[in-house]
Short mmCIF file of C-alpha atoms in Angstrom, two decimals:
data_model
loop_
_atom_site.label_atom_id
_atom_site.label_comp_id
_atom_site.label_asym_id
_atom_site.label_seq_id
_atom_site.Cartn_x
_atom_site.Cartn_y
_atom_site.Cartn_z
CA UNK A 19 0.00 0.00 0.00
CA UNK A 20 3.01 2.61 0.77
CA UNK A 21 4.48 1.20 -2.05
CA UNK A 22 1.82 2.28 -4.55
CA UNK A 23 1.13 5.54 -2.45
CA UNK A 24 5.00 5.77 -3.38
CA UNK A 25 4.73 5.70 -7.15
CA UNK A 26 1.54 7.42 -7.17
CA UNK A 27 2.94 10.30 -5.86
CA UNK A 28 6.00 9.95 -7.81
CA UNK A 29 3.66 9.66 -11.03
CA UNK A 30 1.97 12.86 -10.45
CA UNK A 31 5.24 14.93 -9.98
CA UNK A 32 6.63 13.38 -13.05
CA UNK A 33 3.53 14.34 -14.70
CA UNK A 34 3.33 17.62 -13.75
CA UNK A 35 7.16 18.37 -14.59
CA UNK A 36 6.62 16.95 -18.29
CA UNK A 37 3.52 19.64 -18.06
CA UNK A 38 5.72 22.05 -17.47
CA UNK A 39 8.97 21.29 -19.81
CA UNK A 40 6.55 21.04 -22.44
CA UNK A 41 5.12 24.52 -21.56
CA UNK A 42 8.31 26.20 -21.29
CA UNK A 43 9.41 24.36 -24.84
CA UNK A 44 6.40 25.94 -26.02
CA UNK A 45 7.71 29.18 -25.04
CA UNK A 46 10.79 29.21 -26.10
CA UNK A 47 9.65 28.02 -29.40
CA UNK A 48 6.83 31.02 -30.16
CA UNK A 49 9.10 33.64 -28.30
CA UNK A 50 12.77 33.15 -30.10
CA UNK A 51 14.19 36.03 -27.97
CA UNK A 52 14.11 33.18 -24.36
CA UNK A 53 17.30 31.84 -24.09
CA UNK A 54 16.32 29.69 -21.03
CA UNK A 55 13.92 29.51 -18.49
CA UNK A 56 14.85 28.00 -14.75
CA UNK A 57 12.23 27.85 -12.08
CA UNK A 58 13.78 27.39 -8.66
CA UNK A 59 13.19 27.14 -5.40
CA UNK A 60 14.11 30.56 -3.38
CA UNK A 61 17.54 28.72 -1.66
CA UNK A 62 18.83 27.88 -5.32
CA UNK A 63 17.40 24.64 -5.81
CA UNK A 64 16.02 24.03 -9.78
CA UNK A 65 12.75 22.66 -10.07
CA UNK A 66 12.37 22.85 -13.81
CA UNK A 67 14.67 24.19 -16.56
CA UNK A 68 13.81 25.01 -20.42
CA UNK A 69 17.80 23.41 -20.57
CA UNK A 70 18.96 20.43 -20.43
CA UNK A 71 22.69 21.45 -19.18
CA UNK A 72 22.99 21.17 -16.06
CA UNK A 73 25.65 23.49 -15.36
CA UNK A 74 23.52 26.22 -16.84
CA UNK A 75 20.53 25.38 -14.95
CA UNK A 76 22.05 24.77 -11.52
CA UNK A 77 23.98 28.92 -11.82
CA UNK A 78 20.61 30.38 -13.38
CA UNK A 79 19.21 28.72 -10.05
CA UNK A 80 21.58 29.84 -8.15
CA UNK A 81 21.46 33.55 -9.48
CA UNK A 82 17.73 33.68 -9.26
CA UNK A 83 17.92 33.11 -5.88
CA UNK A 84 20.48 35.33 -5.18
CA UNK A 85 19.07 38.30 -7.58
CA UNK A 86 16.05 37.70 -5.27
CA UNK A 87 17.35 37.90 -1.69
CA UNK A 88 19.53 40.99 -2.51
CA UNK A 89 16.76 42.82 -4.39
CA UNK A 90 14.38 41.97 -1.69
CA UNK A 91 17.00 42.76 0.61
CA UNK A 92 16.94 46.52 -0.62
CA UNK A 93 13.95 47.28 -0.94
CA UNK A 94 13.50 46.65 2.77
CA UNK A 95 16.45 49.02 3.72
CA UNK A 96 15.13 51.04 1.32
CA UNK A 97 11.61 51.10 2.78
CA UNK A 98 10.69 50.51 -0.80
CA UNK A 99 7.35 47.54 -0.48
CA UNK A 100 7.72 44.24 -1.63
CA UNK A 101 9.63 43.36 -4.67
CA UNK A 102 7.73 42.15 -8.08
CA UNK A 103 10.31 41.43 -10.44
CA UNK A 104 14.11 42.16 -11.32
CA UNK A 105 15.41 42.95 -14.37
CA UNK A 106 19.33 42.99 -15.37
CA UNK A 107 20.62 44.30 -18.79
CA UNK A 108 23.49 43.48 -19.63
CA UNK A 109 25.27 43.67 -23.59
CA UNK A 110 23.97 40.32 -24.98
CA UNK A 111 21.34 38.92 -22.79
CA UNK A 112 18.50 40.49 -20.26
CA UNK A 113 17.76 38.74 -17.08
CA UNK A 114 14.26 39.27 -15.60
CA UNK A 115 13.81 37.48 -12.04
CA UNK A 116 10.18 36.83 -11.20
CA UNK A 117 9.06 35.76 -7.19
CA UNK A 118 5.86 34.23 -7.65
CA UNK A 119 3.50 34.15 -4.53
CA UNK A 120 6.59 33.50 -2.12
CA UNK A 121 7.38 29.91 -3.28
CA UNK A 122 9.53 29.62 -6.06
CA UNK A 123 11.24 32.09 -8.79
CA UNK A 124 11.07 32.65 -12.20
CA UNK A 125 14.65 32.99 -14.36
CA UNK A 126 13.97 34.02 -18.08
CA UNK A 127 17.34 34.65 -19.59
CA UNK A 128 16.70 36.49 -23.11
CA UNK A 129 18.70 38.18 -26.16
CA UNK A 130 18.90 41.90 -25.17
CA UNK A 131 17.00 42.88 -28.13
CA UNK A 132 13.91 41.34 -27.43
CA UNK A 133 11.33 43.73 -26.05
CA UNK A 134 10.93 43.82 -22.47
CA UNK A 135 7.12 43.95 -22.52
CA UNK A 136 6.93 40.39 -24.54
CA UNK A 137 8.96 38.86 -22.47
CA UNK A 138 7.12 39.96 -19.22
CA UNK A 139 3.53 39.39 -21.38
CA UNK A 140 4.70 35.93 -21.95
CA UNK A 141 6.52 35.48 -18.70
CA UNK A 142 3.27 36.24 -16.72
CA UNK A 143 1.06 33.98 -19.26
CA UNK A 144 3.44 31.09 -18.17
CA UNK A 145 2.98 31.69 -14.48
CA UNK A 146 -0.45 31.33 -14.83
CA UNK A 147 -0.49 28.18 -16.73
CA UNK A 148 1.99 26.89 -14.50
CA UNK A 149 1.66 27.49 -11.17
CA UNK A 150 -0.53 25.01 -10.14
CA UNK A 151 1.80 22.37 -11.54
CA UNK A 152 5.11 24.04 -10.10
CA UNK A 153 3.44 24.75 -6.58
CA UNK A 154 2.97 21.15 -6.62
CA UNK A 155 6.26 19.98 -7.58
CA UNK A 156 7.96 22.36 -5.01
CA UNK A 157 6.12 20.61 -2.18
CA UNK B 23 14.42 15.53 -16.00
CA UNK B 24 16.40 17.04 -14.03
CA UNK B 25 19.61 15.52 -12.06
CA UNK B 26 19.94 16.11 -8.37
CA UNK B 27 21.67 19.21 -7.49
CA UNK B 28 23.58 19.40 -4.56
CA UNK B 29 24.08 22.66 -3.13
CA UNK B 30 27.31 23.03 -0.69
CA UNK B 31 28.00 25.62 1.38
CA UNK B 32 31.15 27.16 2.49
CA UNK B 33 31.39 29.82 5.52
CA UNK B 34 33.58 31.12 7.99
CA UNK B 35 35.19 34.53 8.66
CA UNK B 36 36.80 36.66 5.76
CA UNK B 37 40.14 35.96 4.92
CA UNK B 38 40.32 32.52 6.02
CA UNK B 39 40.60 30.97 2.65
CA UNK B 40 37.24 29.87 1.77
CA UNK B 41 37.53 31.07 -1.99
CA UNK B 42 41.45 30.09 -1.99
CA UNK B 43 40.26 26.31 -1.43
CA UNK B 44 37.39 26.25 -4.05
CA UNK B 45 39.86 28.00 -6.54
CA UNK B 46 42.87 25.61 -5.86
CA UNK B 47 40.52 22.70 -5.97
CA UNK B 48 39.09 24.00 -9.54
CA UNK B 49 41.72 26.34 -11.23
CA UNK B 50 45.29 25.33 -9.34
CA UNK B 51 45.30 29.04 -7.97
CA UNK B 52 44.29 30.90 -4.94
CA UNK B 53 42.66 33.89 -4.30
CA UNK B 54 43.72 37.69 -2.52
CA UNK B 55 40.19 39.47 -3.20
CA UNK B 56 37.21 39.35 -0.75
CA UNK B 57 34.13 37.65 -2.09
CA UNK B 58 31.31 40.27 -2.29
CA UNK B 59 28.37 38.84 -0.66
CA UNK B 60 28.39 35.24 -2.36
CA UNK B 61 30.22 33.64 -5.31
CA UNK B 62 28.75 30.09 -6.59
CA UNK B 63 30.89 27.46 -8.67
CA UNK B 64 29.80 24.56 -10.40
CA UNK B 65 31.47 21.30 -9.82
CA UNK B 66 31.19 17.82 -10.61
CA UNK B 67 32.12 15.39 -7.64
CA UNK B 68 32.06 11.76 -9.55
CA UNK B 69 28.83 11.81 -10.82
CA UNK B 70 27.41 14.10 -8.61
CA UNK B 71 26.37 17.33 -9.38
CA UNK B 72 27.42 19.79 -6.83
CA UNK B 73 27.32 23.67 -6.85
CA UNK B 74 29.55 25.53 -4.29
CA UNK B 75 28.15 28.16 -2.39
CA UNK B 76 31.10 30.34 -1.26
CA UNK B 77 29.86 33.07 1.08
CA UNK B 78 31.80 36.04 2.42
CA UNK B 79 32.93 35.88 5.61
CA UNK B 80 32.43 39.89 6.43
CA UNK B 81 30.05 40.86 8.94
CA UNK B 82 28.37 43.54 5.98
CA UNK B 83 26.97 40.27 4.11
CA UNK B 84 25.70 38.58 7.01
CA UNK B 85 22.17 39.41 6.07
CA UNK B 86 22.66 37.94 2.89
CA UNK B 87 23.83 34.65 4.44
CA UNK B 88 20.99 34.08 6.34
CA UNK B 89 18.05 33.47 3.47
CA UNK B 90 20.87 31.95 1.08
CA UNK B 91 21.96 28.69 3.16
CA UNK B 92 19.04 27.36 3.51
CA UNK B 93 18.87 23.81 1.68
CA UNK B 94 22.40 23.05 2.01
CA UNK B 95 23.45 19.47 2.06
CA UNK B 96 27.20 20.15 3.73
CA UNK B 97 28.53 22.96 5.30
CA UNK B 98 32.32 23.06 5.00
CA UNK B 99 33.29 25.76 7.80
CA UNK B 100 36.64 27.37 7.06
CA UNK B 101 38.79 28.58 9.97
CA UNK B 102 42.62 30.03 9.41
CA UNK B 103 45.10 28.11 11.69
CA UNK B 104 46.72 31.30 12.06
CA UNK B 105 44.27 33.02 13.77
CA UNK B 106 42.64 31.74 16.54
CA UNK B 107 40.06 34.01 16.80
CA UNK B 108 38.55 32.56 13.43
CA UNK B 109 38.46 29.05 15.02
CA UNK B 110 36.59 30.42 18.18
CA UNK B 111 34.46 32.53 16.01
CA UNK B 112 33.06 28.83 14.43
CA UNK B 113 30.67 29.14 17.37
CA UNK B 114 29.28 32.50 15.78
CA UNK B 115 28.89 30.54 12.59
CA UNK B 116 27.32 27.59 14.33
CA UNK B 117 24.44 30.08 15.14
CA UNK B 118 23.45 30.93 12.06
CA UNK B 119 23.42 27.24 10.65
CA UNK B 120 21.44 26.13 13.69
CA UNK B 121 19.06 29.26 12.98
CA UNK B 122 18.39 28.56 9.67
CA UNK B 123 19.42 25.03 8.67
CA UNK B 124 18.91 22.78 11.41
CA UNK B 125 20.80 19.57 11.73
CA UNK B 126 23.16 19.75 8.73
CA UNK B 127 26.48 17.81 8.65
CA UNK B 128 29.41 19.91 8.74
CA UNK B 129 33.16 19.59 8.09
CA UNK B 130 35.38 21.76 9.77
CA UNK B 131 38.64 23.20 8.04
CA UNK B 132 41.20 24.47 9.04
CA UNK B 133 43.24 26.40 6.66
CA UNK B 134 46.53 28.12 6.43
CA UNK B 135 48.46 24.93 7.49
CA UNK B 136 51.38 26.23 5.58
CA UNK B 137 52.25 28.64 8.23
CA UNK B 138 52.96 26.12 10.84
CA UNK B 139 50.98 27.73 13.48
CA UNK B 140 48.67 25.28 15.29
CA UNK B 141 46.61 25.22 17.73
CA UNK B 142 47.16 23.12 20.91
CA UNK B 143 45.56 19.55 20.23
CA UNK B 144 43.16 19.93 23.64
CA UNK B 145 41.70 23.04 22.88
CA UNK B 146 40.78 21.71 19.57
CA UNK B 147 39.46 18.32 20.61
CA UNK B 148 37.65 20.39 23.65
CA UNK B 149 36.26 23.36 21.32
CA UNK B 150 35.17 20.95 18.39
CA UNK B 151 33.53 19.20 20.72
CA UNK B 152 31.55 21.60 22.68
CA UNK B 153 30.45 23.29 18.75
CA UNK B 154 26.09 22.84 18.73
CA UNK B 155 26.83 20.65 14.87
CA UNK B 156 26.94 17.77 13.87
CA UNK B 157 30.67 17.83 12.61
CA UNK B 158 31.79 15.06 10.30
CA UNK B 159 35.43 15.53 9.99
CA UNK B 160 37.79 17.78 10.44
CA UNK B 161 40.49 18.45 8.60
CA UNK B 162 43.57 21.18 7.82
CA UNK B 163 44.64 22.13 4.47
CA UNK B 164 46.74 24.39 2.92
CA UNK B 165 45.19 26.55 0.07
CA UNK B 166 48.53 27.89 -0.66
CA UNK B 167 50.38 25.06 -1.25
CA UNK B 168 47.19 22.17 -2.27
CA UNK B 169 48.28 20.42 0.62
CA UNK B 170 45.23 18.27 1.67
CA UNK B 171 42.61 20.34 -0.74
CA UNK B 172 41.96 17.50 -3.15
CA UNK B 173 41.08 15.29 0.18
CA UNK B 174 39.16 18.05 1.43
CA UNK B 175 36.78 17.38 -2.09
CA UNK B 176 36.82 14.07 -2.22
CA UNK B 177 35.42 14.08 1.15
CA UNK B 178 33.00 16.22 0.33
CA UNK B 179 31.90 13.84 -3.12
CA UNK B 180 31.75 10.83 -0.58
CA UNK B 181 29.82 12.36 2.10
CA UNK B 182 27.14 13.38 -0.53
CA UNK B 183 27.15 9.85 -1.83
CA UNK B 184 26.65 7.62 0.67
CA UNK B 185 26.28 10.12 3.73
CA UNK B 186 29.84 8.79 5.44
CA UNK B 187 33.20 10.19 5.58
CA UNK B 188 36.42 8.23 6.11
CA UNK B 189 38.23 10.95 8.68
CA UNK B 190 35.35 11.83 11.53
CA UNK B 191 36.79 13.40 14.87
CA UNK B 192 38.24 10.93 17.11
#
């Protein structure tokens, strides 16, 4: 019986994280301008990644959580409200950092010329979709 | 699907040679900057995946510390042989892990062994002992000169594999 409560629980999460791969490959195949998408856990921990090198996923992880807890950081010494999103330029890429409903965050790494408004229209699309599925897998 | 991802962290006060260790492990080469807030490194320990968390040791990031460690599967606490305020100042450190980690193994370092200054064998025995963690191992290296590094990581891969090390304090 805790055997099959086992893999029924195990099924589920594997479900939902082919849900979301295949939403994120989705993505990045209508919006060209993603580079890769990581959604992590807020102490660096991927959950789901649009890549399948793991080297990239585990420092986009890492960054997002990082980006995160600094930014947040700030904007309490600053007296500045809670933060909604972080975006980094930077010459060949933008980063945009997304906290969704304190559980897990959001990494879209994206050529710099892609408008910022797409991305964050297709960003917040995403989150919707997923966050059901991702709020489960994070449990 | 995604591999496991280990996440390892390493503290202790600035300038003990937490970056030094990582960088002599992964490049031959040590380091003479201070980390700003946190630095991470990627790493692959046999087959498992392992990312290395190296925190700076000045008081300024401490903040930052304290939402980052969480989900750490090692701690490797750094102290500099040299200075033996850095080794009693483990007990500061061992505050914030039991704060906001828990019950997470830990091996203690100490670094710096080059410099032939040790501290007395009792007071380390008595201090390691009395430190709220559970410690592993402990172990002295020398960032400077590689002695011991390498054994430093490949205690690290086999704790994360099979939850033993081979050198735990006597």
């Amino acid at each position: 019986m805790g055997v099959f409560r086992m893999s029924a629980i195990r099924d589920a999460y594997l479900a939902n994280l082919s849900q979301v791969q295949n939403i994120l490959k989705k993505l990045l195949f209508v919006n060209k301008g993603i580079k890769a998408i990581v959604i992590s856990s807020f102490d660096g921990t991927p959950l789901v990644s649009s890549t399948s090198d793991p080297r990239s996923t585990a420092l986009l992880a890492a960054i997002a959580a990082t980006l995160h807890n600094v930014a947040e950081k700030a904007g309490n010494v600053a007296g500045s409200g809670g933060l909604k999103k972080i975006v980094a330029h930077y010459v060949n890429d933008k980063i945009i950092v997304i906290a969704v409903n304190h559980s897990y965050n959001v990494l879209v790494r994206a050529s710099e010329e892609t408008p910022l408004g797409v991305i964050l229209r297709d960003l917040f699309m995403l989150i919707d979709k997923i966050h059901k599925l991702v709020t489960s897998i994070s449990r | 699907m995604l591999q496991a991802i280990k996440k390892v962290v390493f503290l202790g006060d600035g300038g003990v040679g937490k970056t030094s260790l990582i960088r002599r492990f992964l490049e031959n080469k040590t380091s003479n900057e201070i980390t700003v807030g946190v630095d991470f490194r990627y790493v692959k320990l046999n087959d498992t995946i392992v990312v290395l968390w190296d925190f700076s040791g000045q008081e300024r990031f401490r903040a930052l510390i304290e939402n980052l460690v969480s989900g750490a599967s090692l701690i490797v606490m750094v102290f500099d042989l040299s200075r033996s305020k850095t080794f009693f100042n483990l007990f500061k450190w061992a505050e914030i892990i039991q704060r906001y980690l828990g019950d997470v193994p830990v091996i203690i370092v100490g670094n710096k062994k080059d410099l032939d200054a040790r501290l007395e064998e009792n007071v380390l025995k008595d201090t390691l002992s009395q430190l709220p963690l559970r410690v592993v191992a402990y172990l002295e290296t020398s960032a400077k000169t590689g002695e011991n590094v390498s054994t430093l990581f490949s205690m690290i891969s086999k704790f994360l594999r099979t939850k033993k090390v081979t050198a735990p304090i006597s």
